[in-house]
């Protein structure tokens, strides 16, 4: 799709709703600025839109592409809150690995209203 035809469908989603070269994810409460651009796997599967980022083990499926992007941004923020911000002593080994992966991907986090 040519750049001129891309559009933001809802502010609580990925920047510009494109699956490649993502540099920022906007959640309901936070903006996540990524260390380097990431590419998402976006596909239709069993009548649903799937948005996935395997390195962080994040995957969502929704009825519309717009809803899938919004759900991905929401899941990203929730996992950040519950895993990446948690003390290591409260996490399992797998959760600590996921926390480390999040911290590698994210450069900085700001409040969404700034």
Short mmCIF file of C-alpha atoms in Angstrom, two decimals:
data_model
loop_
_atom_site.label_atom_id
_atom_site.label_comp_id
_atom_site.label_asym_id
_atom_site.label_seq_id
_atom_site.Cartn_x
_atom_site.Cartn_y
_atom_site.Cartn_z
CA UNK A 1 0.00 0.00 0.00
CA UNK A 2 1.51 3.37 -0.94
CA UNK A 3 2.45 5.57 1.99
CA UNK A 4 -0.10 8.22 1.01
CA UNK A 5 -2.95 5.72 1.35
CA UNK A 6 -2.04 4.54 4.85
CA UNK A 7 -4.05 6.08 7.64
CA UNK A 8 -4.36 5.88 11.40
CA UNK A 9 -7.60 4.15 12.28
CA UNK A 10 -7.61 4.72 16.03
CA UNK A 11 -5.10 6.47 18.30
CA UNK A 12 -4.79 3.54 20.73
CA UNK A 13 -3.02 1.34 18.19
CA UNK A 14 0.32 1.02 16.55
CA UNK A 15 1.73 4.10 14.94
CA UNK A 16 0.17 4.36 11.46
CA UNK A 17 -1.26 0.80 11.67
CA UNK A 18 1.42 -0.72 9.49
CA UNK A 19 3.04 -4.07 10.25
CA UNK A 20 6.63 -3.20 9.27
CA UNK A 21 9.13 -0.74 10.64
CA UNK A 22 7.18 -0.14 13.86
CA UNK A 23 9.08 2.33 16.06
CA UNK A 24 6.37 3.19 18.57
CA UNK A 25 3.44 1.43 20.19
CA UNK A 26 0.73 3.53 21.79
CA UNK A 27 -1.27 1.91 24.56
CA UNK A 28 -4.10 3.35 26.61
CA UNK A 29 -1.77 4.71 29.30
CA UNK A 30 1.72 4.62 27.77
CA UNK A 31 3.75 5.23 24.63
CA UNK A 32 6.50 2.71 24.02
CA UNK A 33 9.45 3.93 21.96
CA UNK A 34 11.29 0.95 20.53
CA UNK A 35 15.08 0.58 20.39
CA UNK A 36 14.89 -0.32 16.72
CA UNK A 37 12.03 -0.89 14.25
CA UNK A 38 10.19 -4.19 14.49
CA UNK A 39 8.08 -6.07 11.97
CA UNK A 40 4.83 -7.71 12.95
CA UNK A 41 3.34 -10.82 11.41
CA UNK A 42 -0.17 -9.84 10.27
CA UNK A 43 -2.35 -12.45 8.60
CA UNK A 44 -5.88 -13.78 8.18
CA UNK A 45 -6.47 -17.06 9.93
CA UNK A 46 -9.82 -18.83 10.33
CA UNK A 47 -11.71 -15.64 9.49
CA UNK A 48 -9.84 -13.51 12.02
CA UNK A 49 -6.97 -11.04 11.79
CA UNK A 50 -3.89 -12.19 13.66
CA UNK A 51 -1.17 -9.76 14.76
CA UNK A 52 1.90 -11.41 16.23
CA UNK A 53 5.39 -10.54 17.38
CA UNK A 54 7.17 -13.80 18.11
CA UNK A 55 10.28 -12.43 19.90
CA UNK A 56 8.00 -11.18 22.70
CA UNK A 57 5.58 -14.12 22.41
CA UNK A 58 2.68 -11.73 21.75
CA UNK A 59 -0.21 -12.77 19.53
CA UNK A 60 -3.81 -11.58 19.23
CA UNK A 61 -6.69 -12.48 16.92
CA UNK A 62 -9.71 -10.27 16.26
CA UNK A 63 -12.52 -9.99 13.71
CA UNK A 64 -11.14 -6.85 12.06
CA UNK A 65 -7.64 -5.70 11.29
CA UNK A 66 -8.24 -2.48 13.23
CA UNK A 67 -9.38 -4.42 16.30
CA UNK A 68 -6.37 -6.73 16.03
CA UNK A 69 -3.92 -3.79 16.03
CA UNK A 70 -5.74 -2.22 18.99
CA UNK A 71 -5.72 -5.55 20.89
CA UNK A 72 -2.00 -5.98 20.18
CA UNK A 73 -1.22 -2.52 21.58
CA UNK A 74 -3.35 -3.28 24.64
CA UNK A 75 -1.68 -6.67 25.18
CA UNK A 76 1.76 -5.10 24.78
CA UNK A 77 0.95 -2.59 27.52
CA UNK A 78 -0.59 -5.19 29.86
CA UNK A 79 2.38 -7.54 29.56
CA UNK A 80 4.71 -4.59 30.20
CA UNK A 81 2.78 -3.72 33.37
CA UNK A 82 2.59 -7.27 34.72
CA UNK A 83 5.92 -8.72 33.60
CA UNK A 84 8.42 -6.06 32.56
CA UNK A 85 7.78 -3.82 35.57
CA UNK A 86 7.60 -6.67 38.12
CA UNK A 87 10.50 -7.47 40.45
CA UNK A 88 12.47 -10.52 39.28
CA UNK A 89 11.80 -12.34 42.56
CA UNK A 90 8.08 -12.41 41.70
CA UNK A 91 8.61 -13.93 38.24
CA UNK A 92 9.18 -17.44 36.95
CA UNK A 93 12.22 -18.18 34.81
CA UNK A 94 10.20 -17.84 31.59
CA UNK A 95 8.70 -14.56 32.78
CA UNK A 96 12.18 -13.20 33.59
CA UNK A 97 13.29 -14.10 30.05
CA UNK A 98 10.26 -12.28 28.64
CA UNK A 99 11.01 -9.28 30.85
CA UNK A 100 14.58 -9.16 29.52
CA UNK A 101 13.28 -9.37 25.93
CA UNK A 102 10.89 -6.46 26.55
CA UNK A 103 13.70 -4.35 28.00
CA UNK A 104 15.86 -5.08 24.94
CA UNK A 105 13.09 -4.00 22.55
CA UNK A 106 11.99 -0.84 24.41
CA UNK A 107 14.15 2.27 24.47
CA UNK A 108 11.85 4.37 26.67
CA UNK A 109 8.29 4.64 27.94
CA UNK A 110 6.24 7.81 28.38
CA UNK A 111 2.73 8.56 29.56
CA UNK A 112 0.33 8.45 26.61
CA UNK A 113 -0.94 11.97 27.31
CA UNK A 114 2.50 13.60 26.91
#
